Amino acid sequence: MDGSEGRRAPRAGADPRGVPVSYANADAIDGLERALEMSLAFRGDAIAEIDAVLAAHPDFIMGWLFKAGWLTQAMETRIYGEMVAALDEAERRAAHANDRERGHLAAVRAWVRGDFFGAVQEWEKVLVAWPMDLFALELVHLTDVLLGDVVGQRDAVARVFNLWDESVPGYEFVLGFYSFGLEENRDFGRAEELGRHALSIRADNPYAVHAVSHVMEMKGRQQGGIRFMKEYEDRWGTSNFSNHLWWHTSLYHLDIEERGKVLEIYDAHLSSEGKAHDKYEELDAASLLWRLKLADVDVGERWRHLADKWEPAAQDTLYAFNDVHAMMAYVADDRKDAQKALLTANERYVESASDANVAMSREIGMPFCLAIQDFQAERYGACVDRLLPVRYMTHRLGGSYAQRDVIGWTLLEAALRAKRFDLALGLANERTALKPTSAQNWRCVARAFRGLGQTGRAERAEAKAQSLIAG
């Protein structure tokens, strides 16, 4: 099923789910539905699609609100002007908007002011009144991921979930959202059940693949994860989400120390060399290369190509999650000017700004950026001292548990290299308790025991790692 088979024809004044639309033109509403489906399925170009609709129907306010709303998720300075321009077009037509559209308008206004949490609240108000507003649900859920609101990722969907079923167009996407929210809240069994249900309806749903892949990552089912990703690769591999799903695939291989395979995946699918400017691709690339650095793998010139991509964004201060990944590239490629530019811009920003990203930058972004510098300079003790106090606050950086795990791994590796072996053992034990199938985690346990002079225990931990690799 490609999604179109279950699509209802829009009726005048409403979308296929019965949600009111003030511009009662069936062609315009159908075009909006196509663009929405592209955004949900991570296929095609949703902005180009809605632009074509708006060229024919310039007074279609929900079309302008879709464009502005979808562009909020880019979290890139270069997109900001286009988002504001779409909002301005919607504002010009606000007098003709219905209550649902005015809710979307209020949300984007809040976003442009930098009040990301306020935007979520406005979209949630829309969902309370119109629980079938699939676009509002998409924006609430994805923004909660960006902001690290773990409970919100689940509960925003839970509030409307029982009102949906397979008769409602887009149900498979709602299942995917709920699956991911459940996974991030460690309800792994139900998360996998709903993710696989979504895939039974629509096998080329990359977000559902993503949710199931997270379950397998968190549960340490590396071989099962590799098989699962391979089984669905012909479907997700052609989506706009493929870069991130290849990143997930690489994590399974990294956990069982198949580092050559990780580099193969990086070069074939994650490398930014010769690709268009795309922050999501660059985030995954930096995240994976930094993990390889922590594992003491020589990645050659790969950092240089990636740092070239990141350098124009050194002073963006738009999203702390971006900044820490940029810093990884600048530090690893010894770009001191870019490091200084990023830190200086952020220092000025946190002193003068008042938007939602300020707290993210001050509490987690800046400490992690400085810790990254410390790690590269072999000031491992300083790296530990920066990260240890914030280790249970890292959700405020945004992203998923799997993405933020790079902070915990950096802390552990710094503790080992700082010869703080008692602390390192405790941190490594935490990781093996959460994921006992990770050979990488057991190697760290062994290194900590060896540092403490407990040779027998170190050898047993090494044997555990070896057995996991052999298995």
CSV table of C-alpha atoms in Angstrom, one decimal:
chain,number,residue,atom,x,y,z
A,1,MET,CA,0.0,0.0,0.0
A,2,ASP,CA,1.5,3.4,-1.0
A,3,GLY,CA,-0.8,5.5,1.1
A,4,SER,CA,-3.0,6.7,-1.7
A,5,GLU,CA,-5.3,3.6,-1.6
A,6,GLY,CA,-6.6,4.5,1.8
A,7,ARG,CA,-7.0,8.2,1.1
A,8,ARG,CA,-10.5,9.6,1.3
A,9,ALA,CA,-11.5,12.3,-1.2
A,10,PRO,CA,-11.7,15.6,0.6
A,11,ARG,CA,-15.1,17.2,0.9
A,12,ALA,CA,-15.7,20.9,0.5
A,13,GLY,CA,-14.5,22.7,3.6
A,14,ALA,CA,-12.7,19.7,5.2
A,15,ASP,CA,-9.7,17.5,4.7
A,16,PRO,CA,-10.0,13.7,4.3
A,17,ARG,CA,-10.3,13.2,8.1
A,18,GLY,CA,-13.1,15.8,8.4
A,19,VAL,CA,-10.9,18.6,9.9
A,20,PRO,CA,-12.2,22.0,8.8
A,21,VAL,CA,-10.4,24.0,6.1
A,22,SER,CA,-11.6,27.6,5.4
A,23,TYR,CA,-10.5,27.6,1.7
A,24,ALA,CA,-13.2,25.2,0.3
A,25,ASN,CA,-11.5,24.2,-2.9
A,26,ALA,CA,-11.1,20.5,-3.4
A,27,ASP,CA,-8.1,20.7,-5.6
A,28,ALA,CA,-6.2,22.8,-3.0
A,29,ILE,CA,-7.2,20.6,-0.2
A,30,ASP,CA,-6.1,17.5,-2.1
A,31,GLY,CA,-2.8,19.2,-2.9
A,32,LEU,CA,-2.3,19.9,0.8
A,33,GLU,CA,-3.0,16.2,1.6
A,34,ARG,CA,-0.3,15.2,-0.9
A,35,ALA,CA,2.2,17.5,0.7
A,36,LEU,CA,1.3,16.3,4.2
A,37,GLU,CA,1.7,12.7,3.1
A,38,MET,CA,5.1,13.5,1.7
A,39,SER,CA,6.2,15.0,5.1
A,40,LEU,CA,4.8,12.0,7.0
A,41,ALA,CA,6.3,9.4,4.7
A,42,PHE,CA,9.6,11.3,4.2
A,43,ARG,CA,9.3,11.0,0.5
A,44,GLY,CA,9.3,13.6,-2.2
A,45,ASP,CA,9.5,17.4,-1.6
A,46,ALA,CA,6.6,18.5,0.6
A,47,ILE,CA,7.6,22.2,0.2
A,48,ALA,CA,7.8,22.0,-3.6
A,49,GLU,CA,4.4,20.3,-3.6
A,50,ILE,CA,2.7,22.9,-1.4
A,51,ASP,CA,4.4,25.7,-3.4
A,52,ALA,CA,2.8,24.4,-6.5
A,53,VAL,CA,-0.6,24.4,-4.8
A,54,LEU,CA,-0.1,27.9,-3.5
A,55,ALA,CA,0.9,29.1,-7.0
A,56,ALA,CA,-2.5,28.1,-8.2
A,57,HIS,CA,-4.3,29.0,-4.9
A,58,PRO,CA,-2.5,32.0,-3.3
A,59,ASP,CA,-5.4,32.6,-0.8
A,60,PHE,CA,-5.2,29.1,0.6
A,61,ILE,CA,-4.2,30.0,4.2
A,62,MET,CA,-3.8,26.4,5.4
A,63,GLY,CA,-1.3,25.9,2.6
A,64,TRP,CA,0.8,28.8,3.9
A,65,LEU,CA,0.5,27.4,7.4
A,66,PHE,CA,1.6,24.0,6.3
A,67,LYS,CA,4.6,25.5,4.6
A,68,ALA,CA,5.6,27.6,7.7
A,69,GLY,CA,4.8,24.7,10.1
A,70,TRP,CA,6.8,22.1,8.2
A,71,LEU,CA,9.8,24.5,7.9
A,72,THR,CA,9.9,24.8,11.7
A,73,GLN,CA,11.3,21.3,11.8
A,74,ALA,CA,14.4,22.2,9.8
A,75,MET,CA,16.1,24.0,12.7
A,76,GLU,CA,18.5,25.7,10.3
A,77,THR,CA,19.2,29.5,10.0
A,78,ARG,CA,19.2,29.3,6.2
A,79,ILE,CA,15.5,28.2,6.3
A,80,TYR,CA,14.4,30.9,8.7
A,81,GLY,CA,13.6,33.6,6.1
A,82,GLU,CA,11.4,31.2,4.0
A,83,MET,CA,9.5,30.2,7.2
A,84,VAL,CA,8.9,33.8,8.2
A,85,ALA,CA,7.8,34.7,4.6
A,86,ALA,CA,5.2,31.9,4.7
A,87,LEU,CA,4.0,33.1,8.0
A,88,ASP,CA,3.6,36.6,6.7
A,89,GLU,CA,1.5,35.3,3.8
A,90,ALA,CA,-0.8,33.5,6.3
A,91,GLU,CA,-1.0,36.6,8.4
A,92,ARG,CA,-2.3,38.6,5.4
A,93,ARG,CA,-5.2,36.1,5.1
A,94,ALA,CA,-5.9,35.7,8.8
A,95,ALA,CA,-9.2,37.5,8.6
A,96,HIS,CA,-10.6,34.5,6.6
A,97,ALA,CA,-9.1,31.8,8.8
A,98,ASN,CA,-11.2,29.4,10.9
A,99,ASP,CA,-10.5,28.6,14.5
A,100,ARG,CA,-8.3,25.6,13.7
A,101,GLU,CA,-6.2,27.7,11.3
A,102,ARG,CA,-5.9,30.5,13.9
A,103,GLY,CA,-4.5,27.9,16.2
A,104,HIS,CA,-1.8,26.9,13.7
A,105,LEU,CA,-1.1,30.6,13.1
A,106,ALA,CA,-0.6,31.2,16.9
A,107,ALA,CA,1.8,28.2,17.0
A,108,VAL,CA,4.0,29.4,14.2
A,109,ARG,CA,4.0,33.0,15.6
A,110,ALA,CA,5.3,31.5,18.9
A,111,TRP,CA,8.0,29.6,17.1
A,112,VAL,CA,9.2,32.6,15.2
A,113,ARG,CA,9.5,34.4,18.6
A,114,GLY,CA,11.7,31.5,19.7
A,115,ASP,CA,9.1,30.2,22.1
A,116,PHE,CA,9.2,26.5,20.9
A,117,PHE,CA,7.4,25.2,24.0
A,118,GLY,CA,4.7,27.9,23.5
A,119,ALA,CA,4.3,26.6,19.9
A,120,VAL,CA,3.7,23.1,21.1
A,121,GLN,CA,1.1,24.3,23.5
A,122,GLU,CA,-0.8,26.1,20.7
A,123,TRP,CA,-0.6,23.0,18.5
A,124,GLU,CA,-1.9,20.9,21.5
A,125,LYS,CA,-4.9,23.2,21.8
A,126,VAL,CA,-5.7,22.5,18.1
A,127,LEU,CA,-5.5,18.8,18.8
A,128,VAL,CA,-7.8,19.1,21.8
A,129,ALA,CA,-10.5,20.6,19.5
A,130,TRP,CA,-9.6,18.6,16.4
A,131,PRO,CA,-8.0,15.3,17.4
A,132,MET,CA,-7.9,14.2,13.7
A,133,ASP,CA,-5.6,17.1,12.8
A,134,LEU,CA,-2.8,14.9,11.6
A,135,PHE,CA,-0.5,17.9,10.8
A,136,ALA,CA,-0.8,19.3,14.3
A,137,LEU,CA,-0.1,15.9,15.8
A,138,GLU,CA,3.0,15.5,13.5
A,139,LEU,CA,4.3,18.9,14.6
A,140,VAL,CA,3.7,18.4,18.3
A,141,HIS,CA,5.4,15.0,18.3
A,142,LEU,CA,8.4,15.9,16.2
A,143,THR,CA,8.9,19.2,18.1
A,144,ASP,CA,8.8,17.2,21.4
A,145,VAL,CA,11.6,15.1,19.9
A,146,LEU,CA,13.6,18.2,19.0
A,147,LEU,CA,13.1,19.6,22.5
A,148,GLY,CA,13.8,16.4,24.4
A,149,ASP,CA,10.3,16.3,25.9
A,150,VAL,CA,10.3,12.5,26.4
A,151,VAL,CA,6.9,12.2,28.1
A,152,GLY,CA,5.3,14.6,25.6
A,153,GLN,CA,6.4,12.5,22.7
A,154,ARG,CA,4.2,9.7,24.0
A,155,ASP,CA,1.3,11.5,25.7
A,156,ALA,CA,0.5,14.0,22.9
A,157,VAL,CA,-0.3,10.9,20.8
A,158,ALA,CA,-2.0,9.0,23.7
A,159,ARG,CA,-4.5,11.8,24.1
A,160,VAL,CA,-6.0,11.2,20.7
A,161,PHE,CA,-4.9,7.6,19.9
A,162,ASN,CA,-8.1,5.9,20.9
A,163,LEU,CA,-10.1,8.0,18.5
A,164,TRP,CA,-8.2,6.7,15.5
A,165,ASP,CA,-8.4,3.4,13.7
A,166,GLU,CA,-7.5,1.9,10.3
A,167,SER,CA,-10.6,3.5,8.7
A,168,VAL,CA,-9.0,7.0,9.2
A,169,PRO,CA,-6.5,8.0,6.5
A,170,GLY,CA,-3.0,8.4,8.0
A,171,TYR,CA,-3.5,5.9,10.9
A,172,GLU,CA,-0.3,4.2,10.1
A,173,PHE,CA,1.6,7.4,10.8
A,174,VAL,CA,-0.1,7.9,14.1
A,175,LEU,CA,1.0,4.3,15.0
A,176,GLY,CA,4.5,5.3,14.1
A,177,PHE,CA,4.5,8.4,16.3
A,178,TYR,CA,3.0,6.5,19.3
A,179,SER,CA,5.5,3.6,18.8
A,180,PHE,CA,8.4,6.0,19.1
A,181,GLY,CA,7.0,7.8,22.1
A,182,LEU,CA,6.4,4.6,23.9
A,183,GLU,CA,10.0,3.4,23.1
A,184,GLU,CA,11.5,6.6,24.5
A,185,ASN,CA,9.5,6.0,27.7
A,186,ARG,CA,10.9,2.4,27.8
A,187,ASP,CA,7.7,0.7,27.0
A,188,PHE,CA,9.6,-1.5,24.5
A,189,GLY,CA,7.1,-4.3,24.1
A,190,ARG,CA,4.1,-2.1,23.1
A,191,ALA,CA,6.4,0.2,21.1
A,192,GLU,CA,7.5,-2.7,18.9
A,193,GLU,CA,4.0,-4.0,18.6
A,194,LEU,CA,2.6,-0.7,17.3
A,195,GLY,CA,5.6,-0.1,15.1
A,196,ARG,CA,5.2,-3.4,13.4
A,197,HIS,CA,1.4,-2.8,13.1
A,198,ALA,CA,2.2,0.4,11.3
A,199,LEU,CA,4.5,-1.5,8.9
A,200,SER,CA,1.8,-4.1,8.3
A,201,ILE,CA,-0.4,-1.2,6.9
A,202,ARG,CA,2.4,0.6,5.1
A,203,ALA,CA,5.7,-1.2,4.7
A,204,ASP,CA,7.5,1.9,3.3
A,205,ASN,CA,6.8,4.0,6.5
A,206,PRO,CA,10.3,5.0,7.5
A,207,TYR,CA,9.3,6.5,10.9
A,208,ALA,CA,7.8,3.2,11.9
A,209,VAL,CA,11.0,1.4,10.9
A,210,HIS,CA,12.8,4.1,12.9
A,211,ALA,CA,10.7,3.4,16.0
A,212,VAL,CA,11.3,-0.4,15.8
A,213,SER,CA,15.0,0.2,15.2
A,214,HIS,CA,15.2,2.3,18.4
A,215,VAL,CA,13.6,-0.6,20.4
A,216,MET,CA,16.3,-3.0,19.1
A,217,GLU,CA,19.0,-0.5,19.9
A,218,MET,CA,17.9,0.1,23.4
A,219,LYS,CA,17.3,-3.6,24.1
A,220,GLY,CA,20.7,-4.5,22.6
A,221,ARG,CA,19.3,-6.8,19.9
A,222,GLN,CA,22.1,-6.0,17.5
A,223,GLN,CA,21.9,-9.0,15.2
A,224,GLY,CA,18.1,-8.8,15.1
A,225,GLY,CA,18.4,-5.1,14.4
A,226,ILE,CA,20.8,-5.7,11.5
A,227,ARG,CA,18.4,-8.3,10.0
A,228,PHE,CA,15.4,-6.0,10.5
A,229,MET,CA,17.0,-3.1,8.8
A,230,LYS,CA,18.1,-5.3,5.9
A,231,GLU,CA,14.6,-6.8,5.5
A,232,TYR,CA,13.1,-3.3,5.0
A,233,GLU,CA,16.0,-1.6,3.4
A,234,ASP,CA,14.5,-1.6,-0.1
A,235,ARG,CA,11.7,0.5,1.3
A,236,TRP,CA,13.4,2.9,3.7
A,237,GLY,CA,16.6,3.1,1.7
A,238,THR,CA,14.9,5.3,-0.9
A,239,SER,CA,13.3,7.7,1.6
A,240,ASN,CA,14.4,11.1,2.8
A,241,PHE,CA,15.0,9.4,6.2
A,242,SER,CA,17.5,6.9,4.9
A,243,ASN,CA,20.5,8.7,6.1
A,244,HIS,CA,19.3,8.5,9.7
A,245,LEU,CA,18.3,4.9,9.4
A,246,TRP,CA,21.7,4.0,8.0
A,247,TRP,CA,23.1,5.7,11.2
A,248,HIS,CA,21.0,3.4,13.3
A,249,THR,CA,22.2,0.4,11.3
A,250,SER,CA,25.8,1.5,12.0
A,251,LEU,CA,25.2,1.6,15.7
A,252,TYR,CA,24.3,-2.2,15.8
A,253,HIS,CA,27.6,-2.9,14.1
A,254,LEU,CA,29.5,-0.6,16.4
A,255,ASP,CA,28.1,-2.3,19.5
A,256,ILE,CA,29.6,-5.6,18.4
A,257,GLU,CA,32.8,-4.0,17.2
A,258,GLU,CA,32.3,-4.5,13.5
A,259,ARG,CA,34.1,-1.2,12.9
A,260,GLY,CA,35.1,-1.9,9.3
A,261,LYS,CA,31.4,-2.3,8.5
A,262,VAL,CA,30.7,1.0,10.3
A,263,LEU,CA,33.2,2.8,8.0
A,264,GLU,CA,31.6,1.1,5.0
A,265,ILE,CA,28.2,2.4,5.9
A,266,TYR,CA,29.6,5.9,6.6
A,267,ASP,CA,31.3,6.2,3.3
A,268,ALA,CA,28.4,4.8,1.3
A,269,HIS,CA,25.6,6.5,3.1
A,270,LEU,CA,26.6,9.1,5.7
A,271,SER,CA,29.5,11.0,4.2
A,272,SER,CA,28.7,14.6,3.4
A,273,GLU,CA,31.3,14.8,0.7
A,274,GLY,CA,29.8,15.9,-2.5
A,275,LYS,CA,26.3,16.1,-1.0
A,276,ALA,CA,23.9,19.1,-0.7
A,277,HIS,CA,23.8,21.1,2.5
A,278,ASP,CA,21.6,19.1,4.9
A,279,LYS,CA,22.0,19.5,8.7
A,280,TYR,CA,20.3,16.2,9.5
A,281,GLU,CA,22.8,14.3,7.4
A,282,GLU,CA,25.7,16.3,9.0
A,283,LEU,CA,24.4,15.6,12.5
A,284,ASP,CA,24.4,11.8,11.9
A,285,ALA,CA,27.8,11.9,10.3
A,286,ALA,CA,29.4,13.9,13.2
A,287,SER,CA,27.7,11.7,15.8
A,288,LEU,CA,29.0,8.5,14.2
A,289,LEU,CA,32.6,9.8,13.6
A,290,TRP,CA,32.8,11.0,17.2
A,291,ARG,CA,31.8,7.5,18.4
A,292,LEU,CA,34.5,6.0,16.3
A,293,LYS,CA,36.9,8.5,17.8
A,294,LEU,CA,35.9,7.3,21.3
A,295,ALA,CA,36.6,3.8,20.1
A,296,ASP,CA,40.1,5.0,19.0
A,297,VAL,CA,39.4,4.3,15.3
A,298,ASP,CA,41.4,6.3,12.7
A,299,VAL,CA,38.9,7.8,10.3
A,300,GLY,CA,41.4,9.5,8.0
A,301,GLU,CA,40.3,12.6,6.2
A,302,ARG,CA,36.6,12.1,6.9
A,303,TRP,CA,36.5,14.8,9.6
A,304,ARG,CA,37.9,17.4,7.2
A,305,HIS,CA,35.1,17.0,4.6
A,306,LEU,CA,32.5,17.1,7.4
A,307,ALA,CA,34.0,20.2,9.1
A,308,ASP,CA,33.8,22.0,5.7
A,309,LYS,CA,30.1,21.5,5.8
A,310,TRP,CA,29.7,22.6,9.4
A,311,GLU,CA,31.9,25.7,9.3
A,312,PRO,CA,29.3,28.1,7.8
A,313,ALA,CA,27.0,27.3,10.8
A,314,ALA,CA,29.6,28.2,13.5
A,315,GLN,CA,27.6,31.2,14.7
A,316,ASP,CA,24.0,30.1,14.2
A,317,THR,CA,23.0,29.6,17.9
A,318,LEU,CA,19.7,28.4,16.7
A,319,TYR,CA,19.7,24.9,18.2
A,320,ALA,CA,22.1,23.6,20.8
A,321,PHE,CA,21.9,20.1,19.4
A,322,ASN,CA,23.4,21.4,16.2
A,323,ASP,CA,26.1,23.3,18.0
A,324,VAL,CA,27.5,20.3,19.8
A,325,HIS,CA,27.8,18.3,16.7
A,326,ALA,CA,29.4,21.2,14.9
A,327,MET,CA,31.9,21.4,17.7
A,328,MET,CA,32.8,17.7,17.3
A,329,ALA,CA,33.8,18.4,13.7
A,330,TYR,CA,35.7,21.6,14.5
A,331,VAL,CA,37.6,20.0,17.3
A,332,ALA,CA,38.4,16.7,15.5
A,333,ASP,CA,39.7,18.7,12.5
A,334,ASP,CA,41.6,21.2,14.7
A,335,ARG,CA,39.6,24.2,13.4
A,336,LYS,CA,40.4,26.6,16.2
A,337,ASP,CA,38.8,29.7,14.6
A,338,ALA,CA,35.5,27.9,14.1
A,339,GLN,CA,35.6,26.6,17.7
A,340,LYS,CA,36.2,30.1,19.0
A,341,ALA,CA,33.5,31.6,16.8
A,342,LEU,CA,31.0,29.0,18.0
A,343,LEU,CA,31.8,29.5,21.7
A,344,THR,CA,31.9,33.3,21.4
A,345,ALA,CA,28.5,33.4,19.6
A,346,ASN,CA,27.0,31.2,22.2
A,347,GLU,CA,28.4,33.1,25.1
A,348,ARG,CA,26.8,36.3,23.8
A,349,TYR,CA,23.6,34.6,22.9
A,350,VAL,CA,23.0,33.1,26.4
A,351,GLU,CA,23.6,36.5,28.0
A,352,SER,CA,21.2,38.4,25.9
A,353,ALA,CA,18.5,36.1,24.4
A,354,SER,CA,15.4,34.7,26.0
A,355,ASP,CA,14.2,32.1,23.6
A,356,ALA,CA,13.7,28.4,24.4
A,357,ASN,CA,17.1,27.4,23.0
A,358,VAL,CA,18.9,29.5,25.6
A,359,ALA,CA,18.3,27.0,28.4
A,360,MET,CA,19.3,24.1,26.2
A,361,SER,CA,22.5,25.9,25.3
A,362,ARG,CA,23.4,27.1,28.8
A,363,GLU,CA,22.6,23.9,30.7
A,364,ILE,CA,23.9,21.2,28.2
A,365,GLY,CA,25.1,22.6,24.9
A,366,MET,CA,27.9,24.8,26.2
A,367,PRO,CA,29.2,22.3,28.9
A,368,PHE,CA,29.3,19.6,26.2
A,369,CYS,CA,31.0,21.8,23.7
A,370,LEU,CA,33.7,22.6,26.3
A,371,ALA,CA,34.0,19.0,27.3
A,372,ILE,CA,34.6,18.1,23.6
A,373,GLN,CA,37.4,20.5,23.5
A,374,ASP,CA,38.8,19.1,26.8
A,375,PHE,CA,38.7,15.5,25.4
A,376,GLN,CA,40.5,16.5,22.2
A,377,ALA,CA,43.2,18.3,24.2
A,378,GLU,CA,43.6,15.2,26.5
A,379,ARG,CA,42.3,17.1,29.5
A,380,TYR,CA,40.3,14.1,30.4
A,381,GLY,CA,39.8,15.0,34.0
A,382,ALA,CA,38.3,18.4,33.0
A,383,CYS,CA,36.0,16.6,30.5
A,384,VAL,CA,34.7,14.4,33.3
A,385,ASP,CA,34.2,17.3,35.6
A,386,ARG,CA,32.1,19.1,33.1
A,387,LEU,CA,29.9,16.2,32.1
A,388,LEU,CA,29.4,14.4,35.4
A,389,PRO,CA,27.1,17.1,36.9
A,390,VAL,CA,24.8,17.2,33.9
A,391,ARG,CA,24.6,13.6,33.0
A,392,TYR,CA,21.0,13.2,34.1
A,393,MET,CA,19.9,16.5,32.4
A,394,THR,CA,21.0,15.6,28.9
A,395,HIS,CA,17.4,15.2,27.6
A,396,ARG,CA,17.3,19.0,27.7
A,397,LEU,CA,19.6,19.0,24.7
A,398,GLY,CA,16.9,17.3,22.6
A,399,GLY,CA,17.0,14.3,20.3
A,400,SER,CA,16.6,10.7,21.4
A,401,TYR,CA,18.2,8.5,24.0
A,402,ALA,CA,20.2,6.8,21.3
A,403,GLN,CA,21.5,10.2,20.0
A,404,ARG,CA,22.3,11.6,23.5
A,405,ASP,CA,24.2,8.4,24.4
A,406,VAL,CA,27.2,10.0,22.8
A,407,ILE,CA,27.5,12.2,25.9
A,408,GLY,CA,27.5,9.2,28.3
A,409,TRP,CA,30.0,7.4,26.2
A,410,THR,CA,32.3,10.5,26.1
A,411,LEU,CA,32.1,10.8,29.9
A,412,LEU,CA,33.0,7.1,30.3
A,413,GLU,CA,35.9,7.2,27.9
A,414,ALA,CA,37.2,10.4,29.5
A,415,ALA,CA,37.0,8.7,33.0
A,416,LEU,CA,39.0,5.7,31.7
A,417,ARG,CA,41.7,7.9,30.1
A,418,ALA,CA,41.8,10.1,33.2
A,419,LYS,CA,42.6,7.0,35.2
A,420,ARG,CA,39.6,7.5,37.4
A,421,PHE,CA,38.9,3.8,37.3
A,422,ASP,CA,36.5,3.6,40.2
A,423,LEU,CA,34.2,6.1,38.5
A,424,ALA,CA,34.7,4.5,35.1
A,425,LEU,CA,33.8,1.1,36.5
A,426,GLY,CA,30.5,2.5,37.9
A,427,LEU,CA,29.7,4.2,34.6
A,428,ALA,CA,30.5,1.1,32.6
A,429,ASN,CA,28.4,-1.1,35.0
A,430,GLU,CA,25.5,1.2,34.4
A,431,ARG,CA,25.9,0.7,30.6
A,432,THR,CA,26.1,-3.1,30.8
A,433,ALA,CA,23.0,-3.2,33.1
A,434,LEU,CA,21.0,-1.3,30.4
A,435,LYS,CA,22.6,-3.2,27.5
A,436,PRO,CA,24.3,-6.4,28.5
A,437,THR,CA,24.7,-7.5,24.9
A,438,SER,CA,27.1,-4.7,24.0
A,439,ALA,CA,30.7,-5.9,23.6
A,440,GLN,CA,31.8,-2.3,23.6
A,441,ASN,CA,30.4,-1.9,27.1
A,442,TRP,CA,32.1,-5.0,28.5
A,443,ARG,CA,35.4,-3.8,27.0
A,444,CYS,CA,35.0,-0.7,29.2
A,445,VAL,CA,34.3,-2.8,32.2
A,446,ALA,CA,37.4,-4.8,31.6
A,447,ARG,CA,39.5,-1.6,31.2
A,448,ALA,CA,38.2,-0.2,34.4
A,449,PHE,CA,39.0,-3.5,36.3
A,450,ARG,CA,42.4,-3.6,34.8
A,451,GLY,CA,43.1,-0.1,35.9
A,452,LEU,CA,42.0,-1.0,39.4
A,453,GLY,CA,44.5,-3.9,39.4
A,454,GLN,CA,41.7,-6.6,39.4
A,455,THR,CA,43.1,-8.7,36.6
A,456,GLY,CA,40.8,-11.7,37.1
A,457,ARG,CA,37.7,-9.6,36.8
A,458,ALA,CA,39.1,-7.8,33.8
A,459,GLU,CA,39.8,-11.1,32.0
A,460,ARG,CA,36.2,-12.3,32.7
A,461,ALA,CA,34.8,-9.0,31.3
A,462,GLU,CA,37.0,-9.4,28.2
A,463,ALA,CA,35.8,-13.0,27.8
A,464,LYS,CA,32.2,-11.7,28.0
A,465,ALA,CA,33.0,-9.2,25.2
A,466,GLN,CA,34.6,-11.9,23.1
A,467,SER,CA,31.7,-14.2,23.5
A,468,LEU,CA,29.3,-11.5,22.4
A,469,ILE,CA,31.3,-10.9,19.3
A,470,ALA,CA,31.6,-14.6,18.5
A,471,GLY,CA,27.8,-15.0,19.0
